[in-house]
Amino acid sequence: MLKGKQIAAIIEQIGNFAVEAFHVLGLFVIGGTIVWTSVHSYIYDIMPKPYATLDDILLLFIYLELGAMVGIFFRTHRLPVIFLLFISMTALTRYLAIDLKAFDNMKILTIVAAILILSLSALILRFAESHFAASEEGLPKE
């Protein structure tokens, strides 16, 4: 007969497996959605045009960055926050490039300031990651 600790260990293993399975399934769904959407946008929105606009190219960069973020998360089980910053900067740049003529000066300055803040955040994050991040063994980096 199984003891209480053995039953708890089995239940914990089943729970860990369920969480991992959900994690992998979710990543495949997100990754597939990114690929499906990017291919659809490319075929139906970009290819019929005689040339790609800056807006189209920046949209493809956003899809690329989203795909890279999912790939890194799939491999490492860590969310690369810096990719979210890159995606945000690209999205704001795309927004600025598309509707620049419709914006007043204050809105343009606000968007540019947001891009600058995101850029500085990425710089700080990269610096902190290289100087203060823990190594894989759990020991502080030297």
Tab-separated table of C-alpha atoms in Angstrom:
chain	number	residue	atom	x	y	z
A	1	MET	CA	0.000	0.000	0.000
A	2	LEU	CA	1.234	3.487	-0.814
A	3	LYS	CA	2.049	5.855	1.973
A	4	GLY	CA	0.909	9.488	2.100
A	5	LYS	CA	4.285	10.861	0.985
A	6	GLN	CA	4.403	8.490	-1.992
A	7	ILE	CA	0.911	9.521	-3.056
A	8	ALA	CA	1.845	13.195	-2.712
A	9	ALA	CA	4.982	12.618	-4.807
A	10	ILE	CA	2.960	10.881	-7.545
A	11	ILE	CA	0.365	13.672	-7.550
A	12	GLU	CA	3.159	16.254	-7.763
A	13	GLN	CA	4.713	14.436	-10.737
A	14	ILE	CA	1.340	14.300	-12.502
A	15	GLY	CA	0.813	18.011	-11.801
A	16	ASN	CA	4.284	18.887	-13.114
A	17	PHE	CA	3.618	16.867	-16.265
A	18	ALA	CA	0.234	18.591	-16.779
A	19	VAL	CA	1.787	22.039	-16.370
A	20	GLU	CA	4.600	21.188	-18.814
A	21	ALA	CA	2.139	19.739	-21.344
A	22	PHE	CA	-0.043	22.860	-21.114
A	23	HIS	CA	3.061	25.026	-21.484
A	24	VAL	CA	4.196	23.239	-24.648
A	25	LEU	CA	0.696	23.159	-26.140
A	26	GLY	CA	0.194	26.863	-25.439
A	27	LEU	CA	3.518	27.757	-27.041
A	28	PHE	CA	2.674	25.733	-30.147
A	29	VAL	CA	-0.707	27.477	-30.416
A	30	ILE	CA	0.870	30.929	-30.004
A	31	GLY	CA	3.705	30.112	-32.417
A	32	GLY	CA	1.304	28.678	-34.971
A	33	THR	CA	-0.914	31.735	-34.696
A	34	ILE	CA	2.054	34.040	-35.285
A	35	VAL	CA	3.155	32.042	-38.342
A	36	TRP	CA	-0.400	31.810	-39.716
A	37	THR	CA	-1.021	35.539	-39.272
A	38	SER	CA	2.322	36.588	-40.718
A	39	VAL	CA	1.942	34.330	-43.759
A	40	HIS	CA	-1.608	35.581	-44.306
A	41	SER	CA	-0.492	39.211	-44.045
A	42	TYR	CA	2.392	38.583	-46.398
A	43	ILE	CA	0.359	36.762	-49.054
A	44	TYR	CA	-2.845	38.821	-48.977
A	45	ASP	CA	-1.677	42.279	-47.883
A	46	ILE	CA	1.913	42.673	-49.069
A	47	MET	CA	2.322	40.466	-52.167
A	48	PRO	CA	-0.505	42.056	-54.221
A	49	LYS	CA	1.226	45.444	-53.992
A	50	PRO	CA	3.903	46.423	-56.510
A	51	TYR	CA	6.308	47.033	-53.584
A	52	ALA	CA	6.409	46.724	-49.817
A	53	THR	CA	5.996	49.911	-47.821
A	54	LEU	CA	7.878	50.775	-44.649
A	55	ASP	CA	4.699	49.912	-42.773
A	56	ASP	CA	4.732	46.392	-44.276
A	57	ILE	CA	8.396	45.828	-43.474
A	58	LEU	CA	7.986	46.976	-39.868
A	59	LEU	CA	4.987	44.661	-39.510
A	60	LEU	CA	7.141	41.752	-40.671
A	61	PHE	CA	9.764	42.730	-38.084
A	62	ILE	CA	7.095	42.637	-35.391
A	63	TYR	CA	6.127	39.102	-36.466
A	64	LEU	CA	9.789	38.097	-36.511
A	65	GLU	CA	10.360	39.432	-32.999
A	66	LEU	CA	7.217	37.713	-31.701
A	67	GLY	CA	8.361	34.430	-33.228
A	68	ALA	CA	11.829	34.789	-31.746
A	69	MET	CA	10.337	35.545	-28.342
A	70	VAL	CA	8.187	32.390	-28.470
A	71	GLY	CA	11.192	30.337	-29.622
A	72	ILE	CA	13.363	31.590	-26.789
A	73	PHE	CA	10.573	31.045	-24.265
A	74	PHE	CA	10.087	27.505	-25.601
A	75	ARG	CA	13.780	26.672	-25.198
A	76	THR	CA	14.556	28.375	-21.907
A	77	HIS	CA	11.192	28.620	-20.105
A	78	ARG	CA	12.058	32.276	-19.487
A	79	LEU	CA	10.231	35.220	-20.979
A	80	PRO	CA	12.769	37.485	-22.684
A	81	VAL	CA	11.421	40.857	-21.552
A	82	ILE	CA	13.845	42.677	-23.825
A	83	PHE	CA	11.981	41.273	-26.848
A	84	LEU	CA	8.777	42.865	-25.544
A	85	LEU	CA	10.624	46.175	-25.464
A	86	PHE	CA	11.849	45.668	-29.049
A	87	ILE	CA	8.332	44.771	-30.193
A	88	SER	CA	6.932	47.868	-28.479
A	89	MET	CA	9.558	50.115	-30.075
A	90	THR	CA	8.882	48.627	-33.503
A	91	ALA	CA	5.112	48.987	-33.062
A	92	LEU	CA	5.454	52.631	-32.015
A	93	THR	CA	7.797	53.308	-34.933
A	94	ARG	CA	5.301	51.678	-37.287
A	95	TYR	CA	2.462	53.737	-35.793
A	96	LEU	CA	4.515	56.903	-36.207
A	97	ALA	CA	5.490	56.058	-39.791
A	98	ILE	CA	1.910	55.300	-40.849
A	99	ASP	CA	0.075	58.289	-39.373
A	100	LEU	CA	2.778	60.944	-39.151
A	101	LYS	CA	0.871	63.468	-41.260
A	102	ALA	CA	-2.222	63.210	-39.055
A	103	PHE	CA	-0.357	63.891	-35.788
A	104	ASP	CA	0.235	67.214	-34.144
A	105	ASN	CA	3.674	68.049	-32.746
A	106	MET	CA	2.789	67.068	-29.184
A	107	LYS	CA	1.656	63.581	-30.210
A	108	ILE	CA	4.813	63.077	-32.275
A	109	LEU	CA	6.996	64.154	-29.344
A	110	THR	CA	5.075	61.840	-27.011
A	111	ILE	CA	5.605	58.831	-29.286
A	112	VAL	CA	9.282	59.680	-29.786
A	113	ALA	CA	9.714	60.077	-26.014
A	114	ALA	CA	8.075	56.684	-25.483
A	115	ILE	CA	10.477	55.092	-27.990
A	116	LEU	CA	13.413	56.773	-26.218
A	117	ILE	CA	12.241	55.507	-22.812
A	118	LEU	CA	11.833	51.980	-24.189
A	119	SER	CA	15.318	52.192	-25.740
A	120	LEU	CA	16.830	53.303	-22.444
A	121	SER	CA	14.959	50.504	-20.680
A	122	ALA	CA	16.416	47.969	-23.110
A	123	LEU	CA	19.895	49.398	-22.521
A	124	ILE	CA	19.488	49.206	-18.734
A	125	LEU	CA	18.067	45.692	-18.954
A	126	ARG	CA	20.951	44.532	-21.160
A	127	PHE	CA	23.496	46.116	-18.798
A	128	ALA	CA	21.872	44.586	-15.719
A	129	GLU	CA	21.617	41.208	-17.429
A	130	SER	CA	25.321	41.160	-18.273
A	131	HIS	CA	26.482	42.384	-14.853
A	132	PHE	CA	24.005	41.101	-12.280
A	133	ALA	CA	22.195	38.049	-13.697
A	134	ALA	CA	22.572	34.738	-11.926
A	135	SER	CA	24.272	31.922	-13.781
A	136	GLU	CA	22.518	28.654	-14.634
A	137	GLU	CA	23.864	26.970	-11.499
A	138	GLY	CA	22.156	29.518	-9.302
A	139	LEU	CA	25.375	31.287	-8.350
A	140	PRO	CA	25.806	35.029	-8.947
A	141	LYS	CA	27.814	36.033	-11.998
A	142	GLU	CA	31.220	37.487	-11.290
